[in-house]
Short mmCIF file of C-alpha atoms and ligand atoms in Angstrom, two decimals:
data_model
loop_
_atom_site.label_atom_id
_atom_site.label_comp_id
_atom_site.label_asym_id
_atom_site.label_seq_id
_atom_site.Cartn_x
_atom_site.Cartn_y
_atom_site.Cartn_z
CA MET A 9 -0.11 -0.05 0.09
CA GLU A 10 1.20 3.44 -0.82
CA SER A 11 1.22 5.97 1.85
CA PRO A 12 1.84 9.57 1.40
CA MET A 13 3.00 9.55 5.10
CA THR A 14 5.88 7.22 4.29
CA LYS A 15 7.52 9.93 2.09
CA GLN A 16 8.17 12.13 5.05
CA PRO A 17 11.52 11.14 6.73
CA MET A 18 10.28 11.22 10.16
CA ARG A 19 7.57 8.65 9.37
CA VAL A 20 9.97 6.06 8.29
CA TRP A 21 10.09 3.09 10.50
CA PRO A 22 13.18 2.32 12.33
CA ALA A 23 15.64 -0.02 10.17
CA GLU A 24 15.45 -2.70 13.29
CA GLY A 25 11.73 -3.07 12.06
CA ALA A 26 9.31 -4.76 14.70
CA SER A 27 11.74 -4.65 17.59
CA ARG A 28 11.49 -1.06 17.47
CA ALA A 29 8.53 1.26 17.87
CA PRO A 30 8.77 4.76 16.83
CA TYR A 31 7.14 7.29 19.19
CA TRP A 32 5.35 9.33 16.65
CA ILE A 33 2.94 6.54 16.31
CA TYR A 34 1.42 7.49 19.53
CA ASP A 35 0.81 11.10 19.33
CA ASP A 36 0.79 12.26 15.70
CA PRO A 37 -2.84 13.58 14.59
CA GLU A 38 -1.98 12.43 10.96
CA VAL A 39 -1.18 8.98 12.18
CA PHE A 40 -4.36 8.82 13.97
CA ARG A 41 -6.55 9.92 11.08
CA VAL A 42 -5.00 7.31 9.03
CA GLU A 43 -5.55 4.76 11.61
CA GLN A 44 -9.27 5.53 11.42
CA GLU A 45 -9.37 5.00 7.77
CA ARG A 46 -7.14 1.94 7.42
CA ILE A 47 -7.60 0.17 10.50
CA PHE A 48 -10.94 0.99 11.99
CA GLY A 49 -12.62 1.61 8.49
CA GLN A 50 -11.55 -1.65 7.33
CA SER A 51 -11.17 -4.37 10.07
CA TRP A 52 -13.88 -6.19 11.87
CA CYS A 53 -14.30 -4.38 15.15
CA TYR A 54 -15.93 -5.56 18.44
CA VAL A 55 -19.06 -3.65 19.32
CA GLY A 56 -20.92 -5.49 21.96
CA LEU A 57 -22.44 -8.61 23.28
CA ALA A 58 -25.78 -9.83 21.87
CA ALA A 59 -27.03 -10.09 25.45
CA GLU A 60 -26.93 -6.45 25.58
CA VAL A 61 -29.73 -6.23 23.05
CA PRO A 62 -31.78 -9.32 23.95
CA GLU A 63 -35.16 -8.48 22.33
CA PRO A 64 -36.45 -6.57 19.26
CA GLY A 65 -36.23 -2.75 19.88
CA ARG A 66 -33.43 -3.10 22.46
CA PHE A 67 -30.42 -1.01 21.47
CA GLN A 68 -26.91 -0.04 22.83
CA ARG A 69 -24.58 2.69 21.64
CA SER A 70 -21.15 1.70 20.87
CA HIS A 71 -18.24 2.73 18.89
CA VAL A 72 -16.13 1.58 15.78
CA GLY A 73 -12.86 3.51 16.30
CA ASP A 74 -13.98 7.14 16.96
CA ARG A 75 -17.21 6.88 15.30
CA SER A 76 -20.45 6.45 17.25
CA VAL A 77 -22.79 3.40 16.22
CA ILE A 78 -25.88 1.82 17.40
CA LEU A 79 -26.26 -1.88 18.07
CA VAL A 80 -29.95 -2.70 17.66
CA ARG A 81 -32.09 -5.87 17.40
CA ASP A 82 -34.91 -5.45 14.87
CA LYS A 83 -38.40 -6.95 14.61
CA GLU A 84 -37.07 -10.07 13.16
CA GLY A 85 -34.61 -10.64 15.84
CA LYS A 86 -31.48 -9.57 13.77
CA ILE A 87 -28.86 -7.53 15.00
CA ASN A 88 -27.97 -4.46 12.95
CA VAL A 89 -25.21 -1.97 13.45
CA LEU A 90 -26.11 1.47 12.23
CA GLU A 91 -23.92 4.67 12.19
CA ASN A 92 -25.08 7.13 14.71
CA ARG A 93 -25.46 9.90 12.14
CA CYS A 94 -28.52 11.12 10.63
CA ALA A 95 -28.78 10.98 6.98
CA HIS A 96 -30.09 14.48 6.81
CA ARG A 97 -27.70 16.86 8.45
CA GLY A 98 -25.12 14.54 10.31
CA MET A 99 -26.54 14.79 13.88
CA GLU A 100 -25.46 12.16 16.27
CA PHE A 101 -29.07 11.59 16.97
CA CYS A 102 -28.95 8.73 19.39
CA ARG A 103 -28.09 10.30 22.77
CA ALA A 104 -28.97 7.61 25.27
CA SER A 105 -26.46 4.93 25.90
CA ALA A 106 -28.88 2.20 25.87
CA GLY A 107 -32.80 1.63 25.84
CA LYS A 108 -35.89 0.32 23.80
CA ALA A 109 -37.33 1.78 20.70
CA THR A 110 -39.53 0.97 17.70
CA ARG A 111 -37.79 3.43 15.58
CA PHE A 112 -35.06 6.17 15.72
CA LEU A 113 -36.18 9.77 15.59
CA CYS A 114 -33.51 12.55 15.08
CA PRO A 115 -34.41 15.46 17.25
CA TYR A 116 -32.99 18.13 14.89
CA HIS A 117 -35.59 17.80 12.14
CA GLN A 118 -37.39 14.76 13.06
CA TRP A 119 -36.16 12.53 10.24
CA THR A 120 -37.38 8.83 11.45
CA PHE A 121 -35.59 5.64 10.69
CA ASP A 122 -36.68 2.20 11.43
CA LEU A 123 -34.64 -0.48 13.21
CA GLU A 124 -32.85 -1.63 10.10
CA GLY A 125 -31.65 1.98 9.40
CA ASN A 126 -34.20 2.73 6.57
CA LEU A 127 -35.57 6.29 6.49
CA CYS A 128 -39.27 6.17 6.96
CA GLY A 129 -40.39 9.46 7.68
CA VAL A 130 -39.34 13.11 6.70
CA PRO A 131 -41.73 15.98 8.16
CA PHE A 132 -43.19 18.46 5.77
CA LYS A 133 -41.99 16.07 2.85
CA ARG A 134 -44.90 17.43 0.87
CA GLY A 135 -44.66 21.04 2.13
CA ILE A 136 -47.34 23.14 3.81
CA HIS A 137 -50.51 24.03 1.64
CA GLY A 138 -48.47 22.89 -1.52
CA GLU A 139 -45.63 25.17 -0.69
CA GLY A 140 -42.10 23.97 -0.01
CA GLY A 141 -41.21 20.24 0.76
CA MET A 142 -38.83 18.10 -0.85
CA PRO A 143 -38.52 17.72 -4.54
CA ASP A 144 -40.93 15.25 -6.17
CA ASP A 145 -38.35 12.77 -7.02
CA PHE A 146 -36.98 12.63 -3.50
CA ASP A 147 -37.01 8.94 -2.50
CA LEU A 148 -36.85 7.78 1.21
CA ALA A 149 -35.08 4.72 0.04
CA ASP A 150 -32.00 6.55 -0.94
CA HIS A 151 -31.30 8.09 2.31
CA PRO A 152 -30.78 5.06 5.04
CA LEU A 153 -28.52 5.33 7.85
CA ARG A 154 -25.09 3.92 7.15
CA LYS A 155 -25.32 0.26 7.70
CA LEU A 156 -22.36 -1.82 8.90
CA ARG A 157 -21.67 -5.33 8.13
CA VAL A 158 -22.27 -7.50 11.22
CA THR A 159 -21.22 -10.88 12.52
CA ASN A 160 -22.56 -12.23 15.63
CA HIS A 161 -20.06 -15.03 16.83
CA ASN A 162 -21.65 -16.91 19.78
CA GLY A 163 -22.76 -13.83 21.37
CA ALA A 164 -19.94 -11.52 20.52
CA VAL A 165 -20.98 -8.84 17.98
CA PHE A 166 -18.55 -7.42 15.63
CA ALA A 167 -19.07 -4.92 12.90
CA SER A 168 -16.93 -3.56 9.90
CA TYR A 169 -17.22 -0.44 7.70
CA ALA A 170 -15.82 -2.26 4.72
CA GLU A 171 -18.04 -3.13 1.73
CA GLU A 172 -16.43 -6.53 1.69
CA PRO A 173 -14.72 -7.20 4.88
CA GLU A 174 -12.22 -10.19 4.98
CA PRO A 175 -14.23 -13.41 5.80
CA PHE A 176 -14.80 -13.51 9.61
CA GLU A 177 -13.51 -17.15 9.67
CA ARG A 178 -10.11 -15.77 8.65
CA TYR A 179 -10.33 -12.62 10.77
CA LEU A 180 -10.68 -15.09 13.83
CA ALA A 181 -9.01 -18.22 12.69
CA ASP A 182 -7.43 -20.95 14.90
CA PRO A 183 -5.67 -20.83 17.31
CA MET A 184 -7.21 -17.49 18.45
CA ARG A 185 -10.72 -18.87 17.56
CA ALA A 186 -10.26 -21.77 19.96
CA TYR A 187 -9.22 -19.46 22.74
CA PHE A 188 -12.10 -17.12 22.03
CA ASP A 189 -14.63 -20.04 21.78
CA ARG A 190 -13.35 -21.27 25.09
CA VAL A 191 -15.21 -18.37 26.59
CA PHE A 192 -17.88 -17.76 23.88
CA ASP A 193 -18.88 -21.36 23.69
CA GLY A 194 -22.36 -20.60 22.60
CA ARG A 195 -23.97 -20.69 25.94
CA PRO A 196 -26.32 -17.60 26.55
CA LEU A 197 -24.45 -14.93 28.38
CA ARG A 198 -25.50 -12.68 31.31
CA VAL A 199 -24.24 -9.26 31.47
CA LEU A 200 -23.01 -8.53 35.12
CA GLY A 201 -22.07 -4.94 34.94
CA TYR A 202 -19.88 -2.02 33.47
CA MET A 203 -16.88 -0.09 34.19
CA ARG A 204 -15.59 2.90 32.02
CA GLN A 205 -12.63 4.96 32.16
CA ARG A 206 -10.78 7.50 30.00
CA ILE A 207 -7.00 6.94 30.09
CA PRO A 208 -4.98 9.83 28.68
CA CYS A 209 -2.92 7.67 26.29
CA ASN A 210 -2.97 6.29 22.66
CA TRP A 211 -5.35 3.43 21.95
CA LYS A 212 -2.41 1.23 20.91
CA LEU A 213 -0.76 1.32 24.39
CA ILE A 214 -3.69 -0.17 25.87
CA LEU A 215 -3.69 -3.10 23.33
CA GLU A 216 -0.12 -3.44 23.70
CA ASN A 217 -0.42 -3.53 27.53
CA THR A 218 -2.39 -6.69 27.16
CA LYS A 219 0.25 -8.28 24.71
CA ASP A 220 2.86 -7.75 27.26
CA PRO A 221 3.06 -10.50 29.87
CA TYR A 222 6.61 -9.19 30.91
CA HIS A 223 5.24 -6.04 32.65
CA ALA A 224 2.50 -8.10 34.28
CA THR A 225 5.11 -10.13 36.36
CA LEU A 226 6.69 -6.77 37.49
CA LEU A 227 4.39 -3.96 37.72
CA HIS A 228 1.56 -5.57 39.31
CA SER A 229 2.05 -6.20 42.96
CA PHE A 230 -1.13 -7.69 43.40
CA LEU A 231 -0.85 -10.32 40.83
CA VAL A 232 2.89 -11.06 41.85
CA THR A 233 2.28 -11.19 45.58
CA PHE A 234 -0.79 -13.38 45.56
CA GLY A 235 0.49 -15.68 42.67
CA LEU A 236 -2.02 -14.95 40.04
CA PHE A 237 0.40 -14.11 37.32
CA ARG A 238 3.87 -14.61 37.97
CA ALA A 239 7.01 -15.10 35.85
CA ASP A 240 7.66 -18.49 37.47
CA GLN A 241 4.35 -20.02 36.34
CA LYS A 242 3.78 -22.17 33.35
CA SER A 243 2.70 -19.96 30.42
CA GLU A 244 2.46 -19.33 26.84
CA VAL A 245 2.18 -16.74 24.38
CA ARG A 246 0.03 -17.66 21.23
CA LEU A 247 -0.03 -15.58 18.12
CA ASP A 248 -2.14 -15.75 15.08
CA PRO A 249 -0.41 -16.10 11.76
CA SER A 250 -0.80 -12.40 10.87
CA GLY A 251 0.43 -11.08 14.25
CA ARG A 252 -2.42 -8.97 14.94
CA HIS A 253 -4.06 -11.00 17.80
CA ALA A 254 -2.52 -12.75 20.69
CA ALA A 255 -3.59 -14.97 23.66
CA LEU A 256 -1.27 -14.78 26.84
CA VAL A 257 -2.02 -17.96 28.90
CA SER A 258 -1.10 -18.73 32.45
CA ARG A 259 -1.70 -21.92 34.45
CA HIS A 260 -1.94 -21.33 38.12
CA GLY A 261 1.36 -22.25 39.82
CA GLY A 262 1.88 -23.21 43.53
CA ARG A 263 2.22 -20.34 46.00
CA GLN A 264 5.82 -21.12 46.43
CA LEU A 265 7.97 -18.45 44.85
CA THR A 266 10.61 -20.05 42.47
CA VAL A 267 12.23 -16.80 41.36
CA ALA A 268 14.22 -14.53 43.22
CA ALA A 269 12.07 -11.82 45.03
CA SER A 270 14.92 -9.42 44.34
CA GLU A 271 13.85 -9.72 40.59
CA MET A 272 10.46 -8.58 41.47
CA ALA A 273 10.51 -5.47 43.39
CA SER A 274 6.62 -5.66 43.50
CA TYR A 275 6.59 -8.90 45.49
CA LYS A 276 5.34 -7.75 48.83
CA SER A 277 6.11 -10.59 51.35
CA ASP A 278 4.29 -8.95 54.21
CA TYR A 279 1.12 -8.19 52.19
CA THR A 280 -2.10 -10.08 53.34
CA LEU A 281 -5.66 -9.90 52.17
CA GLN A 282 -8.39 -8.82 54.63
CA ASP A 283 -10.84 -10.63 52.38
CA ARG A 284 -9.43 -13.94 51.24
CA ARG A 285 -12.47 -14.36 48.98
CA LEU A 286 -10.73 -12.34 46.31
CA LEU A 287 -8.59 -15.33 45.62
CA ASP A 288 -11.37 -17.96 46.00
CA MET A 289 -11.66 -19.08 42.53
CA GLN A 290 -13.67 -21.98 41.10
CA ALA A 291 -12.34 -24.28 38.39
CA GLU A 292 -14.65 -23.95 35.56
CA PHE A 293 -12.82 -24.54 32.48
CA HIS A 294 -11.69 -28.08 31.77
CA ASP A 295 -8.31 -27.16 30.74
CA GLY A 296 -7.28 -25.80 34.26
CA VAL A 297 -6.02 -22.46 32.67
CA GLY A 298 -6.35 -19.79 35.24
CA VAL A 299 -5.72 -16.75 33.12
CA VAL A 300 -6.26 -16.01 29.27
CA MET A 301 -5.88 -12.52 28.08
CA MET A 302 -6.66 -12.25 24.56
CA THR A 303 -6.31 -9.07 22.37
CA LEU A 304 -8.31 -9.13 19.11
CA PHE A 305 -6.98 -6.39 16.60
CA PRO A 306 -8.07 -3.59 16.74
CA ASN A 307 -10.16 -2.87 19.61
CA LEU A 308 -10.91 -5.89 21.89
CA ILE A 309 -9.34 -7.34 24.98
CA LEU A 310 -11.15 -10.46 26.30
CA HIS A 311 -10.01 -11.60 29.77
CA GLN A 312 -10.70 -14.66 31.79
CA GLN A 313 -8.90 -14.37 35.04
CA GLY A 314 -10.09 -16.90 37.43
CA ASN A 315 -13.92 -16.60 37.25
CA SER A 316 -13.74 -12.87 36.04
CA LEU A 317 -14.76 -12.75 32.32
CA ALA A 318 -14.98 -9.36 30.55
CA THR A 319 -14.62 -7.68 27.42
CA ARG A 320 -12.62 -4.36 27.21
CA HIS A 321 -13.59 -2.27 24.49
CA ILE A 322 -11.06 0.15 23.02
CA VAL A 323 -12.47 3.31 21.91
CA PRO A 324 -9.89 5.99 20.61
CA ARG A 325 -10.90 9.51 21.38
CA GLY A 326 -7.88 11.23 19.78
CA PRO A 327 -4.25 10.51 19.62
CA ASP A 328 -3.62 10.91 23.35
CA SER A 329 -6.91 9.83 24.86
CA THR A 330 -8.84 6.57 24.83
CA GLU A 331 -11.95 5.22 26.48
CA LEU A 332 -11.85 1.67 27.95
CA SER A 333 -15.25 0.15 28.43
CA TRP A 334 -15.40 -2.86 30.57
CA THR A 335 -18.23 -5.33 30.19
CA PHE A 336 -18.35 -8.06 32.94
CA PHE A 337 -20.39 -11.17 32.07
CA GLY A 338 -21.12 -14.69 33.12
CA TYR A 339 -23.50 -17.32 31.72
CA GLU A 340 -27.29 -17.43 32.18
CA ASP A 341 -27.11 -20.79 33.77
CA ASP A 342 -24.67 -19.66 36.36
CA ASP A 343 -25.61 -20.32 40.01
CA GLU A 344 -25.62 -17.52 42.56
CA ALA A 345 -22.47 -18.57 44.19
CA LEU A 346 -20.57 -18.27 40.80
CA SER A 347 -22.18 -15.01 39.91
CA THR A 348 -21.01 -13.63 43.15
CA ARG A 349 -17.52 -14.90 42.80
CA ARG A 350 -17.44 -13.33 39.26
CA LEU A 351 -18.50 -9.93 40.80
CA ARG A 352 -16.22 -10.10 43.78
CA GLN A 353 -13.25 -10.82 41.37
CA ALA A 354 -14.25 -7.89 39.22
CA ASN A 355 -12.50 -5.82 42.13
CA LEU A 356 -9.25 -6.42 40.39
CA PHE A 357 -10.30 -4.75 37.19
CA GLY A 358 -11.37 -1.14 35.95
CA PRO A 359 -10.14 2.28 36.81
CA ALA A 360 -9.73 1.50 40.45
CA GLY A 361 -9.14 -2.24 40.23
CA LEU A 362 -6.32 -3.74 42.31
CA VAL A 363 -4.65 -4.66 39.34
CA SER A 364 -5.77 -2.48 36.44
CA LEU A 365 -5.20 0.80 38.24
CA ASP A 366 -1.48 0.06 37.88
CA ASP A 367 -1.99 -0.06 34.13
CA GLY A 368 -3.91 3.15 34.02
CA GLU A 369 -1.12 5.05 35.89
CA ALA A 370 1.69 3.27 33.61
CA LEU A 371 0.11 4.29 30.40
CA LYS A 372 -0.69 7.87 31.25
CA ALA A 373 2.99 8.34 32.32
CA THR A 374 4.23 6.47 29.02
CA GLN A 375 2.23 8.94 26.92
CA GLU A 376 3.62 11.93 28.80
CA GLY A 377 7.18 10.46 28.44
CA LEU A 378 6.91 9.91 24.66
CA ARG A 379 5.24 13.20 23.88
CA ASN A 380 7.29 15.17 21.37
CA ALA A 381 10.00 12.47 21.47
CA ARG A 382 9.51 11.92 17.80
CA ASP A 383 12.91 11.01 16.84
CA ALA A 384 13.14 8.30 19.54
CA CYS A 385 11.55 4.81 19.90
CA ALA A 386 10.84 1.85 22.13
CA VAL A 387 13.08 -1.03 22.33
CA VAL A 388 11.20 -4.31 22.15
CA GLU A 389 13.85 -7.21 22.24
CA MET A 390 12.67 -9.28 25.42
CA GLY A 391 12.62 -12.85 24.47
CA GLY A 392 14.53 -12.16 21.17
CA ARG A 393 13.76 -10.40 18.17
CA ASP A 394 11.49 -12.92 16.45
CA ARG A 395 7.84 -13.04 16.29
CA GLU A 396 7.18 -16.77 17.40
CA ASP A 397 5.01 -18.30 19.87
CA ALA A 398 6.81 -18.74 23.41
CA ASN A 399 6.56 -20.60 26.47
CA VAL A 400 7.72 -17.93 29.02
CA MET A 401 6.27 -14.79 30.47
CA VAL A 402 9.24 -12.65 29.89
CA THR A 403 8.96 -12.07 26.43
CA GLU A 404 7.75 -9.16 24.06
CA THR A 405 6.97 -11.35 21.02
CA ALA A 406 3.35 -10.47 20.76
CA LEU A 407 4.42 -6.66 20.65
CA ARG A 408 6.71 -7.62 17.93
CA ALA A 409 4.11 -9.30 16.01
CA PHE A 410 1.61 -6.53 16.52
CA PHE A 411 4.15 -3.77 15.20
CA HIS A 412 4.99 -5.97 12.31
CA HIS A 413 1.21 -6.19 11.31
CA TYR A 414 0.69 -2.46 12.11
CA MET A 415 3.55 -1.26 9.88
CA HIS A 416 1.95 -3.47 7.06
CA VAL A 417 -1.73 -2.04 7.37
CA MET A 418 -0.44 1.65 7.84
CA GLY A 419 1.81 1.30 4.74
CA PHE A 420 5.16 2.41 6.55
CA VAL A 421 8.35 1.34 5.20
CA ARG A 422 11.36 0.46 7.11
CA ALA A 423 14.28 2.82 6.85
CA GLU A 424 16.43 0.15 5.33
CA ASP A 425 13.84 -0.81 2.63
CA GLU A 426 13.66 2.88 1.65
CA ARG A 427 17.21 3.11 0.72
FE1 FE2 B 8 -0.99 -4.63 33.35
#
C-alpha cells in the first residue's frame, strides 16, 4: 500500500523493524487520522454483546474507532449496527447509552428511521399548503443510515465499515478462535455490569499492555504477591499467523515463589488480604487454565482471569485519549455462588481495580514520556527479536508481531527498505 506519510523522513520506521516502535505513532494526529481509515474503517471491530440487546427494539450505543454506532435488534430478531449519524444533516441523533425503541427519531428535524436503518419519515415532505417540501423525485429509500456489516459470533458482535470485509472465519481463525470460543462457547451470556474509564494515552498502548506479559510479572504487586500471574508460572504466548491477535495463557502455579524476589520489587512478602475471598476461584474451564488474556485487533481485549470474564472495548478518542469500556459477564445458567465470585473478582479490574489501576497510571506516564520524542523509539527485544510463539512470560514477542502487522496495514516502510 502506498502511503503519502511514508514519504516524510520522520515517518519512516526504524531499520530494526518490529523490535522498535517509533514514538510518533502514539501522538501524531495525522497517524491517528490514517488509522481511522485503514484500521477502524476496514477491519472487523468488536461492538458489544448480543446479550446487551436481548429482544427486538433493544439498542446499545457503541463505537467503531472514534465513530459512534448503534447496536440494535430489529423486529425479526436480527442484530443491526447502524452509524449514529442522521442521513439529513449528520447529527449524532441517539443520545441515550441504551434503551428500547420502535424507531429512531432525529431530534433536529425529526427524520425517522426504522430499526434496520431505513428512512421512513421526513416531516413536511410535501410542504405546507402546497408550498415547500422535498422535490418530487426525493425517495426515502435513497437515504438510509449507514449500515455496517455485522457478525454475531456466539454472542460477541463484530461490525465492519468495509463493503467487503475479510471473511470473519479468516479474521478469527485458529488458534485464536479456540481461545475465543473457550469463553464464547455458545451458551447464552448474562451481563453482570460495566466499568468505564478514560485513559490519557494512545489506544495502541492499551492493546500493547495486554500483549505484554513481561510487565504483568513486575508492575502488578497484586498479581505477583498473591501468585495470580507470575514469571515462574507455566505460561504461553500464542499468536495468530498475521501477528495482530494474541493470547497470553497462564496456569496457576503453587504459591511457592521460585524466582528471586529481588527480581520482582513488587513482590510484597508482608502483604495479606483482609478478604481472602478475592482469591477464591472456582475451576470452571476444563483445561485448568487460570488466566487467558486475548487481544483481538484492533479494539477488543477479552479476559478470563479466574472466574472474572470481561470484554474491554477500546474506543480511541484522539491521539492521546482513549476510552476503555469494560463489560463483565457470566452465563445465564450460572448459579448464585458463581455470579457472586465473578462480581467479587471484578474488584481486580477497571479504573480502580487492584490490578488494572497500575496499568492506567503506567500508560498515562508512558504517553507523557513519549510526547514530542518523535526521533526516539521503544526497544522491544525481550525474548529475542523474532515473532514466534513462546512458552515464557518474560517475552515481548506479541508486541513485535503487533508492530509487524501495524506497519503493514499502515503502509509504513522501514528505513532500510527505503534506501
Ligand atoms: Fe498490566
